[in-house]
Short mmCIF file of N, CA and C in Angstrom, two decimals:
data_model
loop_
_atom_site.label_atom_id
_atom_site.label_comp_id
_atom_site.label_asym_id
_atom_site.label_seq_id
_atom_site.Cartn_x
_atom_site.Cartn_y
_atom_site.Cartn_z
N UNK A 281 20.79 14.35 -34.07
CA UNK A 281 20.65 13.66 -32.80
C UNK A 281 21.99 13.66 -32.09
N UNK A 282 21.85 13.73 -30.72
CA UNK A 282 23.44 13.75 -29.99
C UNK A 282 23.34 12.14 -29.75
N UNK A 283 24.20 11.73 -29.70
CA UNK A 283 24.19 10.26 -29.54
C UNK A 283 24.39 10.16 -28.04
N UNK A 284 23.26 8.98 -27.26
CA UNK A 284 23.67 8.79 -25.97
C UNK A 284 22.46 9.87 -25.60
N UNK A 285 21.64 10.69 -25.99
CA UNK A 285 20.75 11.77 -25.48
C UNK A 285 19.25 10.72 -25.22
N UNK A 286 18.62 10.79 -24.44
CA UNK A 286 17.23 10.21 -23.96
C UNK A 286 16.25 11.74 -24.57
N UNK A 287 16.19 11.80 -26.00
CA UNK A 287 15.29 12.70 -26.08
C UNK A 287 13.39 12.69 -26.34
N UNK A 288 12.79 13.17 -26.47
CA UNK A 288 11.36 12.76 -26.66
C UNK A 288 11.33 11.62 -28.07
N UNK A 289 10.95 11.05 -28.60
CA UNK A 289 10.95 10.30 -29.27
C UNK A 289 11.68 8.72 -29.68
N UNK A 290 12.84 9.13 -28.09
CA UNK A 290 13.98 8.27 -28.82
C UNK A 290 13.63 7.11 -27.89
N UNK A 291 14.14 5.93 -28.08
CA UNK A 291 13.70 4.26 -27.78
C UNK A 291 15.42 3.90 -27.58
N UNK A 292 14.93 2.54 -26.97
CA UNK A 292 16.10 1.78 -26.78
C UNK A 292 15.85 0.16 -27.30
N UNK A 293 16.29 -0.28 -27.93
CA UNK A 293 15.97 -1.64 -28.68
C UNK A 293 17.02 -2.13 -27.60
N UNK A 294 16.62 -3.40 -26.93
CA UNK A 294 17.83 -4.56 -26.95
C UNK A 294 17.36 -6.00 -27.93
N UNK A 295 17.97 -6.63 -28.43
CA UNK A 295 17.52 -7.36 -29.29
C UNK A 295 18.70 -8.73 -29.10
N UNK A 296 18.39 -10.09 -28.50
CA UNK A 296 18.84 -10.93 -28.88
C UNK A 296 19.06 -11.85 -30.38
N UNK A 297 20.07 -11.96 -31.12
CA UNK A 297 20.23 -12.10 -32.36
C UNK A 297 20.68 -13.82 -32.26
N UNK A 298 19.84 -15.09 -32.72
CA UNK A 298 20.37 -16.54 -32.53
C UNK A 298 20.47 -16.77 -33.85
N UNK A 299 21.15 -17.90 -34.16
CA UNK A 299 21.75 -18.58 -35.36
C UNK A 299 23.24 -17.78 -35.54
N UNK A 300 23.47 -18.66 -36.36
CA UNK A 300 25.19 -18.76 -36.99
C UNK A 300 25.54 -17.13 -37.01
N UNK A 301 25.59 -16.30 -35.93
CA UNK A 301 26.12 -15.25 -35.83
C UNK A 301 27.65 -14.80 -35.26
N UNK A 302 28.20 -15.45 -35.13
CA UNK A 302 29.39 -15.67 -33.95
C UNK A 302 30.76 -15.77 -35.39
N UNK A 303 31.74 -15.35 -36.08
CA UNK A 303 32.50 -15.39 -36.07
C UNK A 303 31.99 -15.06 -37.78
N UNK A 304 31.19 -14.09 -38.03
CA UNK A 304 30.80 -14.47 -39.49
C UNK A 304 30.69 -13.03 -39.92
N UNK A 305 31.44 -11.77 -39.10
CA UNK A 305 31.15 -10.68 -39.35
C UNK A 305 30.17 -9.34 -38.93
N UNK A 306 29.30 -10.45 -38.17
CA UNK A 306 28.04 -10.14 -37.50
C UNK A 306 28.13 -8.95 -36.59
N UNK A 307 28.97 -8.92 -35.82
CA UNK A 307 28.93 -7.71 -34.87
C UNK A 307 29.63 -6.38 -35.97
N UNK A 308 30.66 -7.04 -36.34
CA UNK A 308 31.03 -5.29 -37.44
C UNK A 308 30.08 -5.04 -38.57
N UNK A 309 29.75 -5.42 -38.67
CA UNK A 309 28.70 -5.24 -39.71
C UNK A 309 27.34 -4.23 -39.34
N UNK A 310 26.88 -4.92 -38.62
CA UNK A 310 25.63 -4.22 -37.62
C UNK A 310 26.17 -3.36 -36.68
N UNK A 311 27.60 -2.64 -36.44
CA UNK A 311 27.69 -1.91 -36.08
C UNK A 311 27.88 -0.85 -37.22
N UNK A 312 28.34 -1.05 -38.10
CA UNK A 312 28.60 0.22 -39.43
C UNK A 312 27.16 0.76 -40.08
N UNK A 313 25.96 -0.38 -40.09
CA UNK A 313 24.40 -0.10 -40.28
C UNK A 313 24.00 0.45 -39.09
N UNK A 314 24.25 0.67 -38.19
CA UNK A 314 23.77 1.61 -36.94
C UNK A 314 24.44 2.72 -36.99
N UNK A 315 25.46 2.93 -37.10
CA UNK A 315 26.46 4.14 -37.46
C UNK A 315 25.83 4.72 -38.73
N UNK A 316 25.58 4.18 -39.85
CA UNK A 316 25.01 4.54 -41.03
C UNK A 316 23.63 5.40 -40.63
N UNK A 317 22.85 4.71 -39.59
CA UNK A 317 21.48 5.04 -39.06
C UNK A 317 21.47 6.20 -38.03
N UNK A 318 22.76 6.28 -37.59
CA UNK A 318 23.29 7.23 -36.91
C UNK A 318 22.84 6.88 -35.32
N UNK A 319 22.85 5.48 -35.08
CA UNK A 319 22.63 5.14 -33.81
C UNK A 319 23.41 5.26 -32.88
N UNK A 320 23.11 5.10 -31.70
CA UNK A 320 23.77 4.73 -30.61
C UNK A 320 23.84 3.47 -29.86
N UNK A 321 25.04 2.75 -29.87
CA UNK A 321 24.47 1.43 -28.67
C UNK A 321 25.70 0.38 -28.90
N UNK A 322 25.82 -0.98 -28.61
CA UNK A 322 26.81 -1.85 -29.15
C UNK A 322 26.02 -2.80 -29.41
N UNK A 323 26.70 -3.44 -30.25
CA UNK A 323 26.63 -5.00 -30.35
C UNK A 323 27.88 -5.99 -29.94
N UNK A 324 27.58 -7.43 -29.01
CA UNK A 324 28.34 -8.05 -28.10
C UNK A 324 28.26 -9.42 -28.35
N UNK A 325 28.87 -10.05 -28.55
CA UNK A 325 29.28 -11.73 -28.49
C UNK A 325 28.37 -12.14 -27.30
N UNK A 326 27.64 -13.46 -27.01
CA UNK A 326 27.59 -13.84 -25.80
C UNK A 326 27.73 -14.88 -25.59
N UNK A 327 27.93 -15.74 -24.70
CA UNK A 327 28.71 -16.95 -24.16
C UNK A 327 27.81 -18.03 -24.84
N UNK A 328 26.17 -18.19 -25.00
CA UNK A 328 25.24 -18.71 -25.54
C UNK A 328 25.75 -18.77 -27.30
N UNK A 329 26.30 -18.19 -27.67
CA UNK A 329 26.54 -17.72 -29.45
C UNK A 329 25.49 -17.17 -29.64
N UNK A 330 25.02 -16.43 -29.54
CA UNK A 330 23.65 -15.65 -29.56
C UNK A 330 24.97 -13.87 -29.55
N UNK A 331 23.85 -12.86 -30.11
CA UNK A 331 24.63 -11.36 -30.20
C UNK A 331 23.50 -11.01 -29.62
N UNK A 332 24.14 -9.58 -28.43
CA UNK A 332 22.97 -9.00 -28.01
C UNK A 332 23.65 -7.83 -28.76
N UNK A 333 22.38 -7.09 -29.58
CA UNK A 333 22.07 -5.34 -29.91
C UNK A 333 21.58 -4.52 -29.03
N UNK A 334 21.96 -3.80 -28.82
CA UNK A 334 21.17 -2.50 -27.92
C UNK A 334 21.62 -1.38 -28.56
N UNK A 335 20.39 -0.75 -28.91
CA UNK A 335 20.46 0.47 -29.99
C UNK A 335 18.93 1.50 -29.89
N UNK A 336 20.25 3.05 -29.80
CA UNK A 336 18.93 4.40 -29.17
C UNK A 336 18.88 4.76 -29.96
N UNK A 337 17.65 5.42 -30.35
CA UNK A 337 17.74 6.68 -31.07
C UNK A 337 15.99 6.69 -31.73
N UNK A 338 16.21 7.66 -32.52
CA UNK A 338 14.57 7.68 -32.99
C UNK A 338 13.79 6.31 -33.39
N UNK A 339 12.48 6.29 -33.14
CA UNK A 339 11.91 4.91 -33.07
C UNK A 339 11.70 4.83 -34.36
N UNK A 340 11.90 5.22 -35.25
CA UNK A 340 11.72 4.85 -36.42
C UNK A 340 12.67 4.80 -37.16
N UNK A 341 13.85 4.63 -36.95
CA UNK A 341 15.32 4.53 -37.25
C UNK A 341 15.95 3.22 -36.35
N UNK A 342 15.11 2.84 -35.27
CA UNK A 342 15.39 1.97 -34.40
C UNK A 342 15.47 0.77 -34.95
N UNK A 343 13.66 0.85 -35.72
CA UNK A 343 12.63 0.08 -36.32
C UNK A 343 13.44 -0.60 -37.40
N UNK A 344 14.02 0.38 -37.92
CA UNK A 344 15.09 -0.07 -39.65
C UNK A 344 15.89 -0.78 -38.92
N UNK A 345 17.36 -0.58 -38.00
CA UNK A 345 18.16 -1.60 -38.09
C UNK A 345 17.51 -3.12 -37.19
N UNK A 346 16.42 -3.09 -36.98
CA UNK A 346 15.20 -4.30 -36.45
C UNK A 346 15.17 -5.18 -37.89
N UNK A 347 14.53 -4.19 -38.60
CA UNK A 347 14.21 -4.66 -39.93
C UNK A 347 15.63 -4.96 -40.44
N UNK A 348 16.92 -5.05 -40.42
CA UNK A 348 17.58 -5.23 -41.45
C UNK A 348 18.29 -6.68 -40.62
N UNK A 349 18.23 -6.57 -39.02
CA UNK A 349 18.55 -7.44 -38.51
C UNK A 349 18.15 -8.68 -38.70
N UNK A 350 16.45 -8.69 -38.93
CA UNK A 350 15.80 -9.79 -39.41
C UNK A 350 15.68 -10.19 -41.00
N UNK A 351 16.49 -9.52 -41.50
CA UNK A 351 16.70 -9.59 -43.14
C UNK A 351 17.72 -10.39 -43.51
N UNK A 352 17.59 -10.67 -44.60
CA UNK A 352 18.69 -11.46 -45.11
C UNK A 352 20.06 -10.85 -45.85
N UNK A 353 20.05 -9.37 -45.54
CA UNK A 353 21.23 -8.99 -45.77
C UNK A 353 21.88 -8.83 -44.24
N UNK A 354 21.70 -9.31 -43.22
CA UNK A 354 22.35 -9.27 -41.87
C UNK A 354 23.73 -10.81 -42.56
N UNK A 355 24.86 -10.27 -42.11
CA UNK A 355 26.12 -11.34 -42.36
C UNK A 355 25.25 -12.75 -41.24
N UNK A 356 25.72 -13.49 -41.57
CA UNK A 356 25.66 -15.21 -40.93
C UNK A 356 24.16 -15.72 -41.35
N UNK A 357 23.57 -16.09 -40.54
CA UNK A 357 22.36 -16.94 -40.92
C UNK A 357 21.75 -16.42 -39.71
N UNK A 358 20.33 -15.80 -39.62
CA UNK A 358 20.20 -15.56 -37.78
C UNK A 358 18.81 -15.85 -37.95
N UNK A 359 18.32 -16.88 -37.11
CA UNK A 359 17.05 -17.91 -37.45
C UNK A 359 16.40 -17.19 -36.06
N UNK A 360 16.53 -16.17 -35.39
CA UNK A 360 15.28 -15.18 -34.85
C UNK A 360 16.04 -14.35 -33.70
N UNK A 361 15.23 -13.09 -33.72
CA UNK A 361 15.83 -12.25 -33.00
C UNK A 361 14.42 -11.81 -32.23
N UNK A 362 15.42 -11.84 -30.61
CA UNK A 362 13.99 -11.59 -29.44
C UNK A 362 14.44 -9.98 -29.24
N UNK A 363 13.58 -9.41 -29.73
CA UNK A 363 13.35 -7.80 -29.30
C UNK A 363 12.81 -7.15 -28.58
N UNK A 364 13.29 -6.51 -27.73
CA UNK A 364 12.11 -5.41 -26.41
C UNK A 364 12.31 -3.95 -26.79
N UNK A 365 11.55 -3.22 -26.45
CA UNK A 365 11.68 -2.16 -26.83
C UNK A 365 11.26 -1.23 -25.73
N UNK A 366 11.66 -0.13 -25.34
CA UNK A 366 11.49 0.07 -23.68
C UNK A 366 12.39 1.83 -24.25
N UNK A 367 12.57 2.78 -23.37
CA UNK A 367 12.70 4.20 -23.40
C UNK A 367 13.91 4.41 -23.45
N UNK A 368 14.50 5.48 -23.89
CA UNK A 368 15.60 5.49 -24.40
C UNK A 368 16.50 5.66 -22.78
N UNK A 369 17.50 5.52 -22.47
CA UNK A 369 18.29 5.56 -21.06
C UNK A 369 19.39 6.67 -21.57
N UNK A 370 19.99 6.51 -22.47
CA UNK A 370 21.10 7.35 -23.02
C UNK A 370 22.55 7.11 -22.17
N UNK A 371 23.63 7.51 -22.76
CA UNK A 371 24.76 7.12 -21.72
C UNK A 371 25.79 6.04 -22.78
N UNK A 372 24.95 5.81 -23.89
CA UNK A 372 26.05 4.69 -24.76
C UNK A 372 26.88 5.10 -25.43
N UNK A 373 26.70 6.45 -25.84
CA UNK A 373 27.79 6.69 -26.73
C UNK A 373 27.74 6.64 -28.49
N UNK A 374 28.49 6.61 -29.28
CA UNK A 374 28.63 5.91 -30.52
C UNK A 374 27.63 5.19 -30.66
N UNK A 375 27.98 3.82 -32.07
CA UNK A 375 27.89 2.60 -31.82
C UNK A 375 29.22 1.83 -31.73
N UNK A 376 29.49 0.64 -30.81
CA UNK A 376 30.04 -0.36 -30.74
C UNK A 376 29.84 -1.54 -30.98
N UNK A 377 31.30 -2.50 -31.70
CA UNK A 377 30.87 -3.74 -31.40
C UNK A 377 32.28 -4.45 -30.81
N UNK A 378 32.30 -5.46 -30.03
CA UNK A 378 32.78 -6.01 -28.89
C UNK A 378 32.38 -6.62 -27.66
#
């Protein structure tokens, strides 16, 4: 996959992440499991303490770091994550977190 490519198959997750996520590892972490997944996208602090994810790539690779987000191997405690799922845009790059 080229990272950042809008190809046939590929999706764009944004995913709000709530609970004790904010200073607990949370964004580097879920960025090295998207990198691992070979995603594209960042993960971001937000003023709420809430992390937003946004992550491209095949929908069934998307699906996994969904699934690992809502797992209990995600760093902090994260008591629910609001997910949309909508067409891939491309243009992100890597993954990031910051």
């Amino acid at each position: 996959m080229t990272h950042g490519s809008s190809g046939a198959g590929q999706v764009r997750l944004t995913a709000v992440v709530h609970g004790t996520v904010q200073g607990v590892g949370f964004r580097y972490l879920t960025a090295r499991k998207a990198r691992e997944l070979s995603l594209a996208g960042r993960a971001v602090n937000r003023a709420d303490g809430t992390v937003e994810v946004v992550a491209e790539g095949p929908d069934s690779t998307v699906r996994q770091l969904l699934d690992w987000l809502e797992s209990d191997e995600a760093p902090g405690r994260v008591s629910a994550v609001d997910a949309a799922f909508g067409p891939a845009a491309g243009g992100l790059g890597g993954f990031h977190s910051g």
